Amino acid sequence: MSDFVFAPPEQIVVPVAGGGLFPVRRIFCVGKNYADHVKEMGGDPKDVPPVFFTKPADAVHTGGKFNFPLATDNLHHEGEMVVALKSGGTHISEATAASHIFGYAAGCDLTRRDLQAAAKEKRGPWDTAKALDDGAVIGPITPASDIGVLDKGSISLSVNGETRQQSDLSLMIWSLPEIIARLSGLFELKAGDLIYTGTPEGVGALVVGDTCRIEVEGLSPLDFQVYERHG
Ligand code: MN
């Protein structure tokens, strides 16, 4: 007999390209990591240190049919490369950071931009803007053992076949080793953690009926279709 007072939630997983399932522990995100995106949001690219925020693990959505979220009239796409960790620790050095990477995926950091704007206005927390249900869309994870360190290559996002975001991973303000090193000084990182590494310029709204594709050179593409929320 189990002591659980009700059935515990199922483990959140992301498929691994080539087979297997990656169990998700936590989701960390980097904000303001491409200069031209910082500018389009009215910020200063030289404004450091890096911005970190989180999403709940059960915000993972692995693509395909996607129901339009609750409580927003301005759902924004942020195409991003996602790093998946196989190990972690605290105070990880930049030199050893890559050894903790399991793999990489194309992702979309969905944002209720209207709620974020209201939060910024009031200097309040971003949780309702960023931690929305299904707000961490992610494609299959490609193992680093197959492709090595992913520190350059094109990243793009299209809606209904029209390119909206187009950049290169080499333009990230904070590199992967710097992100992992700094984040591990704030949180103990562990196997199963995902890190959304920030979006380039060109963010914009998604509406019901849209099909969104995120492509990162060398990785499986991520596709999802926005449906009306039912019920
Ligand atoms: Mn983002």
Coordinates of N, CA and C and ligand atoms in Angstrom, one line a residue:
M1 N 0.8 -1.2 0.0 CA 0.0 0.0 0.0 C 0.9 1.3 0.0
S2 N 0.5 2.2 -0.8 CA 1.2 3.5 -0.8 C 0.7 4.4 0.3
D3 N 1.6 5.3 0.8 CA 1.2 6.3 1.7 C 0.7 7.6 1.1
F4 N 0.8 7.6 -0.3 CA 0.3 8.9 -1.0 C -1.2 9.0 -0.7
V5 N -1.6 10.2 -0.4 CA -3.0 10.5 -0.2 C -3.8 10.6 -1.5
F6 N -3.1 10.8 -2.6 CA -3.7 10.6 -4.0 C -2.5 10.3 -4.9
A7 N -2.8 9.9 -6.1 CA -1.8 9.4 -7.0 C -0.8 10.6 -7.3
P8 N 0.5 10.4 -7.1 CA 1.5 11.5 -7.4 C 1.5 11.8 -8.9
P9 N 1.8 13.1 -9.2 CA 1.8 13.4 -10.7 C 2.9 12.6 -11.4
E10 N 2.7 12.4 -12.7 CA 3.6 11.6 -13.5 C 4.9 12.4 -13.7
Q11 N 6.0 11.8 -13.8 CA 7.3 12.4 -14.2 C 7.2 13.1 -15.5
I12 N 7.6 14.4 -15.5 CA 7.6 15.1 -16.8 C 8.8 14.7 -17.6
V13 N 8.6 14.4 -18.9 CA 9.7 13.9 -19.7 C 9.7 14.6 -21.0
V14 N 10.9 14.6 -21.6 CA 11.1 15.1 -23.0 C 11.8 14.0 -23.8
P15 N 11.3 13.7 -25.0 CA 11.9 12.7 -25.8 C 13.3 13.1 -26.2
V16 N 14.2 12.0 -26.3 CA 15.5 12.2 -26.8 C 15.6 11.7 -28.2
A17 N 16.1 12.6 -29.1 CA 16.3 12.2 -30.5 C 17.1 10.9 -30.6
G18 N 16.6 9.9 -31.2 CA 17.2 8.6 -31.3 C 16.8 7.6 -30.3
G19 N 15.9 8.1 -29.4 CA 15.3 7.1 -28.4 C 15.6 7.5 -27.0
G20 N 14.7 7.2 -26.1 CA 14.9 7.5 -24.7 C 14.1 8.7 -24.2
L21 N 14.0 8.8 -22.9 CA 13.2 9.9 -22.3 C 14.1 10.7 -21.3
F22 N 14.1 12.0 -21.4 CA 14.8 12.8 -20.5 C 13.9 13.3 -19.4
P23 N 14.1 12.9 -18.1 CA 13.2 13.3 -17.0 C 13.6 14.7 -16.5
V24 N 12.5 15.5 -16.5 CA 12.8 17.0 -16.2 C 12.6 17.2 -14.7
R25 N 13.6 17.9 -14.1 CA 13.6 18.3 -12.7 C 13.1 19.8 -12.6
R26 N 13.9 20.7 -13.1 CA 13.6 22.1 -13.0 C 13.8 22.8 -14.4
I27 N 13.2 24.0 -14.5 CA 13.4 24.8 -15.7 C 13.9 26.2 -15.4
F28 N 15.1 26.4 -15.8 CA 15.6 27.8 -15.6 C 15.6 28.5 -17.0
C29 N 15.5 29.8 -16.9 CA 15.5 30.6 -18.2 C 16.5 31.8 -18.0
V30 N 17.1 32.2 -19.1 CA 17.9 33.4 -19.2 C 17.2 34.4 -19.9
G31 N 17.0 35.6 -19.4 CA 16.4 36.7 -20.1 C 17.5 37.6 -20.6
K32 N 17.1 38.5 -21.6 CA 18.0 39.5 -22.1 C 19.4 38.9 -22.5
N33 N 19.4 37.9 -23.4 CA 20.7 37.3 -23.8 C 21.1 37.5 -25.2
Y34 N 20.3 38.3 -26.0 CA 20.8 38.7 -27.3 C 20.5 40.2 -27.4
A35 N 21.6 41.0 -27.8 CA 21.6 42.4 -27.7 C 20.4 43.0 -28.4
D36 N 20.1 42.5 -29.6 CA 19.0 43.2 -30.4 C 17.6 42.9 -29.9
H37 N 17.5 41.8 -29.1 CA 16.2 41.6 -28.4 C 16.1 42.5 -27.2
V38 N 17.2 42.7 -26.5 CA 17.2 43.6 -25.3 C 16.7 45.0 -25.8
K39 N 17.3 45.4 -27.0 CA 16.9 46.7 -27.5 C 15.5 46.8 -27.9
E40 N 14.9 45.7 -28.5 CA 13.6 45.8 -29.0 C 12.6 45.9 -27.8
M41 N 13.1 45.4 -26.6 CA 12.2 45.5 -25.4 C 12.5 46.8 -24.6
G42 N 13.3 47.6 -25.2 CA 13.5 48.9 -24.6 C 14.6 48.9 -23.5
G43 N 15.4 47.9 -23.5 CA 16.5 47.8 -22.5 C 17.9 48.1 -23.0
D44 N 18.8 48.0 -22.1 CA 20.2 48.3 -22.4 C 21.0 47.0 -22.4
P45 N 21.6 46.6 -23.6 CA 22.3 45.3 -23.6 C 23.5 45.3 -22.7
K46 N 24.0 46.4 -22.3 CA 25.2 46.4 -21.4 C 24.7 46.3 -19.9
D47 N 23.4 46.2 -19.7 CA 22.9 46.1 -18.4 C 23.0 44.7 -17.8
V48 N 24.1 44.4 -17.1 CA 24.4 43.1 -16.6 C 24.3 43.1 -15.1
P49 N 24.2 42.0 -14.3 CA 24.5 40.6 -14.7 C 23.3 40.0 -15.4
P50 N 23.4 38.7 -15.8 CA 22.3 38.0 -16.5 C 21.1 38.0 -15.7
V51 N 19.9 38.0 -16.4 CA 18.6 37.8 -15.8 C 18.2 36.4 -15.8
F52 N 17.9 35.8 -14.6 CA 17.4 34.4 -14.6 C 16.0 34.4 -14.0
F53 N 15.2 33.5 -14.6 CA 13.8 33.3 -14.0 C 13.5 31.8 -14.2
T54 N 12.4 31.3 -13.6 CA 12.1 29.9 -13.7 C 10.7 29.7 -14.2
K55 N 10.5 28.4 -14.7 CA 9.2 27.9 -15.0 C 9.0 26.6 -14.3
P56 N 7.8 26.2 -13.9 CA 7.6 24.9 -13.3 C 7.9 23.8 -14.3
A57 N 8.3 22.6 -13.8 CA 8.6 21.5 -14.7 C 7.4 21.1 -15.5
D58 N 6.2 21.2 -14.9 CA 5.1 20.7 -15.6 C 4.5 21.8 -16.6
A59 N 5.3 22.8 -16.9 CA 5.0 23.7 -18.0 C 5.5 23.2 -19.3
V60 N 6.2 22.0 -19.3 CA 6.8 21.4 -20.5 C 5.6 21.0 -21.4
H61 N 5.8 21.4 -22.7 CA 4.9 20.9 -23.8 C 5.8 20.5 -24.9
T62 N 5.6 19.3 -25.4 CA 6.6 18.8 -26.4 C 6.1 19.0 -27.8
G63 N 5.3 19.9 -28.1 CA 4.9 20.2 -29.5 C 3.7 19.5 -30.0
G64 N 3.3 19.8 -31.2 CA 2.1 19.3 -31.8 C 0.9 20.2 -31.4
K65 N -0.2 19.6 -31.1 CA -1.4 20.4 -30.8 C -1.2 21.2 -29.5
F66 N -1.4 22.5 -29.5 CA -1.2 23.4 -28.4 C -2.4 24.2 -28.1
N67 N -3.0 24.2 -26.9 CA -4.2 25.0 -26.6 C -3.8 26.4 -26.2
F68 N -4.4 27.4 -26.7 CA -4.1 28.8 -26.4 C -4.3 29.0 -24.9
P69 N -3.3 29.6 -24.2 CA -3.3 29.7 -22.7 C -4.4 30.6 -22.2
L70 N -4.6 30.4 -20.9 CA -5.6 31.2 -20.2 C -5.0 32.7 -20.0
A71 N -5.9 33.6 -19.8 CA -5.6 34.9 -19.2 C -4.6 35.8 -20.0
T72 N -4.6 35.7 -21.3 CA -3.7 36.6 -22.1 C -4.4 37.0 -23.4
D73 N -4.1 38.2 -23.8 CA -4.5 38.7 -25.2 C -3.3 39.0 -26.0
N74 N -2.1 38.6 -25.4 CA -0.8 38.9 -26.2 C 0.2 37.8 -25.8
L75 N 0.0 36.6 -26.4 CA 0.9 35.5 -26.2 C 2.1 35.7 -27.1
H76 N 3.3 35.8 -26.6 CA 4.5 36.0 -27.4 C 5.3 34.7 -27.5
H77 N 5.8 34.5 -28.8 CA 6.8 33.5 -29.0 C 8.2 34.0 -28.7
E78 N 9.0 33.2 -28.1 CA 10.5 33.5 -27.9 C 11.2 32.2 -28.3
G79 N 11.7 32.1 -29.5 CA 12.4 30.9 -30.0 C 13.8 30.9 -29.3
E80 N 14.1 29.7 -28.7 CA 15.4 29.6 -27.9 C 16.0 28.3 -28.0
M81 N 17.3 28.2 -27.8 CA 18.0 26.9 -27.7 C 17.9 26.6 -26.2
V82 N 17.7 25.3 -25.9 CA 17.5 24.8 -24.6 C 18.7 23.8 -24.3
V83 N 19.3 24.0 -23.1 CA 20.3 23.0 -22.7 C 19.7 22.1 -21.7
A84 N 20.0 20.8 -21.8 CA 19.5 19.8 -20.8 C 20.7 19.2 -20.1
L85 N 20.6 19.2 -18.7 CA 21.8 18.8 -17.9 C 21.6 17.3 -17.5
K86 N 22.8 16.6 -17.4 CA 22.8 15.3 -17.0 C 23.5 15.2 -15.6
S87 N 24.0 16.3 -15.1 CA 24.6 16.4 -13.7 C 24.6 17.8 -13.4
G88 N 25.1 18.1 -12.2 CA 25.1 19.5 -11.7 C 26.0 19.8 -10.6
G89 N 25.6 20.6 -9.7 CA 26.4 21.0 -8.6 C 26.3 22.5 -8.3
T90 N 27.1 22.9 -7.3 CA 27.2 24.4 -7.0 C 28.5 24.9 -7.4
H91 N 28.6 26.2 -7.7 CA 29.8 26.9 -8.1 C 30.6 26.1 -9.1
I92 N 29.9 25.7 -10.2 CA 30.5 25.0 -11.3 C 31.4 26.0 -12.1
S93 N 32.6 25.6 -12.4 CA 33.5 26.5 -13.2 C 33.2 26.5 -14.6
E94 N 33.5 27.6 -15.3 CA 33.2 27.7 -16.7 C 34.0 26.6 -17.5
A95 N 35.2 26.3 -17.0 CA 36.0 25.3 -17.6 C 35.4 23.9 -17.6
T96 N 34.6 23.6 -16.6 CA 34.0 22.2 -16.5 C 32.5 22.2 -16.8
A97 N 31.9 23.4 -17.1 CA 30.5 23.5 -17.3 C 30.0 22.5 -18.4
A98 N 30.7 22.4 -19.5 CA 30.2 21.6 -20.6 C 30.1 20.1 -20.2
S99 N 30.8 19.7 -19.2 CA 30.8 18.2 -18.8 C 29.4 17.9 -18.2
H100 N 28.6 18.9 -17.8 CA 27.3 18.6 -17.2 C 26.2 18.6 -18.3
I101 N 26.5 18.9 -19.5 CA 25.4 19.0 -20.5 C 25.1 17.6 -21.1
F102 N 23.8 17.3 -21.0 CA 23.4 16.0 -21.7 C 23.1 16.3 -23.2
G103 N 22.5 17.4 -23.4 CA 22.1 17.6 -24.8 C 21.4 19.0 -25.0
Y104 N 20.9 19.1 -26.2 CA 20.3 20.4 -26.6 C 19.0 20.2 -27.4
A105 N 18.1 21.2 -27.3 CA 16.8 21.2 -28.0 C 16.4 22.5 -28.5
A106 N 15.6 22.6 -29.5 CA 14.9 23.8 -29.9 C 13.7 24.0 -29.0
G107 N 13.5 25.2 -28.5 CA 12.4 25.5 -27.6 C 11.7 26.8 -27.8
C108 N 10.6 27.0 -27.1 CA 9.9 28.3 -27.2 C 9.5 28.7 -25.8
D109 N 10.0 29.8 -25.4 CA 9.7 30.4 -24.1 C 8.5 31.2 -24.3
L110 N 7.3 30.6 -24.1 CA 6.0 31.4 -24.3 C 5.8 32.4 -23.2
T111 N 5.3 33.5 -23.5 CA 5.3 34.6 -22.6 C 3.9 35.4 -22.7
R112 N 3.2 35.6 -21.6 CA 2.0 36.4 -21.6 C 2.5 37.8 -21.5
R113 N 2.8 38.5 -22.7 CA 3.5 39.8 -22.7 C 2.7 40.8 -22.0
D114 N 1.4 40.7 -22.1 CA 0.5 41.7 -21.4 C 0.7 41.7 -19.9
L115 N 0.8 40.4 -19.4 CA 0.9 40.3 -17.9 C 2.3 40.7 -17.5
Q116 N 3.3 40.5 -18.4 CA 4.7 40.9 -18.1 C 4.8 42.4 -18.1
A117 N 4.2 43.1 -19.1 CA 4.2 44.5 -19.1 C 3.6 45.1 -17.8
A118 N 2.5 44.5 -17.4 CA 1.8 45.0 -16.2 C 2.7 44.8 -15.0
A119 N 3.4 43.6 -14.9 CA 4.3 43.3 -13.8 C 5.5 44.3 -13.8
K120 N 6.1 44.6 -15.0 CA 7.2 45.5 -15.1 C 6.8 46.9 -14.5
E121 N 5.5 47.3 -15.0 CA 5.0 48.6 -14.6 C 4.9 48.7 -13.1
K122 N 4.6 47.6 -12.4 CA 4.4 47.7 -10.9 C 5.7 47.2 -10.2
R123 N 6.7 46.9 -11.0 CA 8.0 46.3 -10.4 C 7.6 45.1 -9.6
G124 N 6.7 44.3 -10.1 CA 6.3 43.0 -9.5 C 6.9 41.8 -10.1
P125 N 6.7 40.7 -9.6 CA 7.3 39.4 -10.1 C 6.7 39.0 -11.5
W126 N 7.5 38.3 -12.3 CA 7.1 37.9 -13.6 C 6.4 36.6 -13.7
D127 N 6.1 35.9 -12.6 CA 5.6 34.6 -12.6 C 4.4 34.3 -13.5
T128 N 3.4 35.2 -13.3 CA 2.2 35.0 -14.1 C 2.5 35.2 -15.6
A129 N 3.5 35.9 -16.0 CA 3.8 36.1 -17.4 C 4.6 35.0 -18.0
K130 N 5.4 34.3 -17.1 CA 6.4 33.3 -17.6 C 6.1 31.9 -17.2
A131 N 5.5 31.7 -16.1 CA 5.3 30.3 -15.6 C 3.9 29.8 -15.9
L132 N 3.4 30.2 -17.1 CA 2.1 29.7 -17.5 C 2.1 28.2 -17.9
D133 N 0.9 27.6 -17.8 CA 0.7 26.2 -18.2 C 1.1 26.1 -19.6
D134 N 1.9 25.0 -19.9 CA 2.3 24.7 -21.3 C 3.3 25.8 -21.8
G135 N 3.9 26.6 -21.0 CA 4.7 27.7 -21.4 C 6.1 27.4 -21.8
A136 N 6.5 26.1 -21.6 CA 7.9 25.7 -21.9 C 7.8 24.7 -23.0
V137 N 7.7 25.2 -24.2 CA 7.6 24.2 -25.4 C 9.0 23.8 -25.8
I138 N 9.2 22.5 -26.0 CA 10.5 22.0 -26.3 C 10.4 20.8 -27.3
G139 N 11.4 20.8 -28.2 CA 11.5 19.7 -29.1 C 12.3 18.6 -28.6
P140 N 12.6 17.5 -29.4 CA 13.4 16.4 -28.9 C 14.8 16.9 -28.6
I141 N 15.4 16.2 -27.6 CA 16.7 16.6 -27.1 C 17.8 15.8 -27.9
T142 N 18.7 16.5 -28.5 CA 19.8 15.8 -29.2 C 21.0 15.7 -28.3
P143 N 21.5 14.5 -28.0 CA 22.6 14.3 -27.1 C 23.9 15.1 -27.6
A144 N 24.5 15.7 -26.6 CA 25.8 16.4 -26.9 C 26.8 15.4 -27.4
S145 N 26.7 14.1 -27.1 CA 27.7 13.1 -27.5 C 27.6 13.0 -29.1
D146 N 26.4 13.4 -29.6 CA 26.3 13.3 -31.1 C 26.8 14.6 -31.8
I147 N 26.8 15.7 -31.1 CA 27.0 17.0 -31.9 C 28.1 17.9 -31.2
G148 N 28.6 17.5 -30.0 CA 29.6 18.3 -29.4 C 29.0 19.6 -28.7
V149 N 29.8 20.6 -28.5 CA 29.4 21.8 -27.8 C 28.7 22.7 -28.9
L150 N 27.5 23.1 -28.5 CA 26.7 24.0 -29.4 C 26.8 25.4 -29.0
D151 N 27.8 26.1 -29.6 CA 28.1 27.5 -29.2 C 27.9 28.4 -30.4
K152 N 27.5 27.9 -31.6 CA 27.3 28.7 -32.8 C 26.3 27.9 -33.7
G153 N 25.8 28.6 -34.7 CA 24.8 28.0 -35.6 C 23.6 28.8 -35.6
S154 N 22.8 28.7 -36.7 CA 21.6 29.5 -36.8 C 20.5 29.1 -35.9
I155 N 19.7 30.0 -35.4 CA 18.5 29.8 -34.7 C 17.4 30.6 -35.3
S156 N 16.2 30.0 -35.6 CA 15.2 30.8 -36.2 C 13.8 30.3 -35.8
L157 N 12.9 31.2 -35.9 CA 11.5 30.9 -35.6 C 10.6 31.4 -36.7
S158 N 9.7 30.6 -37.2 CA 8.7 31.0 -38.2 C 7.3 30.8 -37.8
V159 N 6.4 31.6 -38.2 CA 5.0 31.4 -38.0 C 4.3 31.3 -39.3
N160 N 3.6 30.2 -39.5 CA 2.9 30.0 -40.8 C 3.8 30.1 -42.0
G161 N 5.0 29.6 -41.8 CA 6.0 29.6 -42.8 C 6.8 30.9 -43.0
E162 N 6.5 31.9 -42.3 CA 7.1 33.2 -42.4 C 8.1 33.4 -41.3
T163 N 9.4 33.7 -41.7 CA 10.4 33.9 -40.6 C 10.2 35.1 -39.8
R164 N 10.2 35.0 -38.5 CA 10.0 36.1 -37.6 C 11.3 36.4 -36.8
Q165 N 12.0 35.3 -36.4 CA 13.2 35.4 -35.6 C 14.3 34.7 -36.4
Q166 N 15.5 35.3 -36.5 CA 16.6 34.7 -37.2 C 17.9 35.3 -36.6
S167 N 18.7 34.4 -36.0 CA 19.9 34.9 -35.4 C 20.9 33.8 -35.4
D168 N 22.0 33.9 -34.6 CA 23.0 32.9 -34.5 C 23.4 32.7 -33.0
L169 N 23.6 31.5 -32.6 CA 23.9 31.2 -31.2 C 25.1 31.9 -30.7
S170 N 26.0 32.2 -31.6 CA 27.3 32.9 -31.3 C 27.0 34.3 -30.8
L171 N 25.8 34.8 -31.0 CA 25.5 36.2 -30.6 C 24.9 36.3 -29.2
M172 N 24.9 35.2 -28.5 CA 24.4 35.2 -27.1 C 25.4 36.1 -26.3
I173 N 24.8 37.0 -25.4 CA 25.6 37.8 -24.6 C 26.4 37.0 -23.6
W174 N 25.7 36.1 -22.9 CA 26.2 35.1 -21.9 C 26.4 33.8 -22.6
S175 N 27.6 33.2 -22.6 CA 27.8 31.9 -23.2 C 27.3 30.8 -22.3
L176 N 27.2 29.6 -22.9 CA 26.7 28.5 -22.1 C 27.6 28.2 -20.9
P177 N 28.9 28.2 -20.9 CA 29.7 28.0 -19.7 C 29.5 29.1 -18.7
E178 N 29.3 30.4 -19.2 CA 29.1 31.5 -18.2 C 27.7 31.3 -17.6
I179 N 26.7 30.9 -18.4 CA 25.3 30.7 -17.8 C 25.3 29.7 -16.8
I180 N 25.9 28.5 -17.1 CA 25.9 27.4 -16.1 C 26.7 27.8 -14.9
A181 N 27.9 28.4 -15.0 CA 28.7 28.8 -13.9 C 27.9 29.8 -13.0
R182 N 27.3 30.8 -13.6 CA 26.6 31.8 -12.8 C 25.3 31.2 -12.1
L183 N 24.6 30.4 -12.9 CA 23.4 29.8 -12.4 C 23.7 28.9 -11.2
S184 N 24.8 28.2 -11.3 CA 25.1 27.2 -10.2 C 25.6 27.9 -9.0
G185 N 25.8 29.3 -9.1 CA 26.1 30.0 -7.9 C 24.9 30.5 -7.2
L186 N 23.7 30.4 -7.9 CA 22.5 30.8 -7.3 C 21.6 29.6 -6.9
F187 N 21.7 28.5 -7.6 CA 20.9 27.3 -7.3 C 21.9 26.1 -7.5
E188 N 21.6 25.0 -6.7 CA 22.3 23.8 -6.9 C 21.7 23.1 -8.2
L189 N 22.4 23.0 -9.2 CA 21.9 22.4 -10.5 C 22.0 20.9 -10.3
K190 N 21.1 20.2 -11.0 CA 21.0 18.7 -11.0 C 20.7 18.1 -12.3
A191 N 20.9 16.9 -12.4 CA 20.5 16.1 -13.6 C 19.0 16.3 -13.8
G192 N 18.6 16.6 -15.0 CA 17.2 16.8 -15.3 C 16.8 18.3 -15.5
D193 N 17.7 19.1 -15.2 CA 17.4 20.6 -15.3 C 17.5 21.0 -16.8
L194 N 16.6 21.9 -17.2 CA 16.6 22.5 -18.5 C 16.9 24.0 -18.3
I195 N 17.7 24.5 -19.3 CA 18.0 25.9 -19.2 C 17.7 26.5 -20.6
Y196 N 16.6 27.4 -20.6 CA 16.3 28.2 -21.8 C 17.3 29.3 -21.9
T197 N 18.0 29.4 -23.0 CA 19.2 30.3 -23.1 C 18.9 31.7 -23.6
G198 N 17.6 32.1 -23.8 CA 17.3 33.4 -24.2 C 16.9 33.5 -25.7
T199 N 16.2 34.5 -26.0 CA 15.7 34.7 -27.4 C 16.3 35.8 -28.1
P200 N 16.5 35.7 -29.4 CA 17.0 36.8 -30.2 C 15.8 37.7 -30.6
E201 N 16.1 38.8 -31.3 CA 15.1 39.8 -31.7 C 14.0 39.2 -32.6
G202 N 12.9 39.9 -32.6 CA 11.8 39.4 -33.5 C 10.6 38.8 -32.8
V203 N 10.6 38.9 -31.5 CA 9.5 38.3 -30.7 C 8.1 38.9 -31.2
G204 N 7.1 38.2 -31.1 CA 5.8 38.7 -31.5 C 4.7 37.8 -31.1
A205 N 3.4 38.1 -31.5 CA 2.3 37.4 -31.0 C 1.9 36.2 -31.8
L206 N 1.4 35.2 -31.1 CA 0.8 34.0 -31.7 C -0.7 34.1 -31.4
V207 N -1.5 33.7 -32.4 CA -2.9 33.6 -32.3 C -3.5 32.3 -32.7
V208 N -4.7 32.0 -32.3 CA -5.3 30.7 -32.7 C -5.3 30.5 -34.2
G209 N -4.8 29.3 -34.6 CA -4.7 29.0 -36.0 C -3.3 29.0 -36.5
D210 N -2.4 29.7 -35.7 CA -1.0 29.7 -36.1 C -0.3 28.4 -36.0
T211 N 0.7 28.2 -36.9 CA 1.6 27.1 -36.7 C 3.0 27.7 -36.6
C212 N 3.7 27.3 -35.5 CA 5.0 27.9 -35.1 C 6.1 26.8 -35.2
R213 N 7.2 27.2 -35.8 CA 8.4 26.3 -36.0 C 9.6 26.9 -35.5
I214 N 10.4 26.3 -34.6 CA 11.7 26.7 -34.2 C 12.7 25.8 -34.7
E215 N 13.7 26.4 -35.3 CA 14.8 25.5 -35.8 C 16.2 26.0 -35.3
V216 N 17.0 25.1 -34.8 CA 18.3 25.4 -34.4 C 19.2 24.4 -35.2
E217 N 20.2 25.0 -35.8 CA 21.1 24.2 -36.7 C 21.7 23.0 -35.9
G218 N 21.5 21.8 -36.5 CA 22.0 20.6 -35.9 C 21.0 19.9 -35.0
L219 N 19.9 20.5 -34.7 CA 18.9 19.9 -33.8 C 17.6 19.6 -34.5
S220 N 16.8 18.7 -33.9 CA 15.4 18.4 -34.5 C 14.6 19.7 -34.3
P221 N 13.8 20.0 -35.4 CA 12.9 21.2 -35.3 C 11.8 21.0 -34.3
L222 N 11.2 22.0 -33.8 CA 10.1 22.0 -32.9 C 8.9 22.7 -33.7
D223 N 7.8 22.0 -33.7 CA 6.6 22.5 -34.4 C 5.4 22.4 -33.4
F224 N 4.6 23.5 -33.3 CA 3.4 23.4 -32.6 C 2.3 24.2 -33.3
Q225 N 1.0 23.8 -33.1 CA -0.1 24.4 -33.7 C -1.0 25.0 -32.6
V226 N -1.4 26.2 -32.7 CA -2.2 26.9 -31.7 C -3.7 26.7 -31.9
Y227 N -4.3 26.0 -31.0 CA -5.7 25.7 -31.0 C -6.5 26.6 -30.0
E228 N -7.7 26.8 -30.1 CA -8.5 27.4 -29.1 C -8.6 26.5 -27.9
R229 N -8.6 27.1 -26.7 CA -8.7 26.3 -25.5 C -10.2 25.9 -25.3
H230 N -10.3 24.6 -25.1 CA -11.7 24.1 -24.9 C -11.9 23.7 -23.4
G231 N -13.0 24.0 -22.9 CA -13.4 23.6 -21.5 C -12.7 24.5 -20.5
Ligands
MN1 MN 13.0 34.0 -23.1

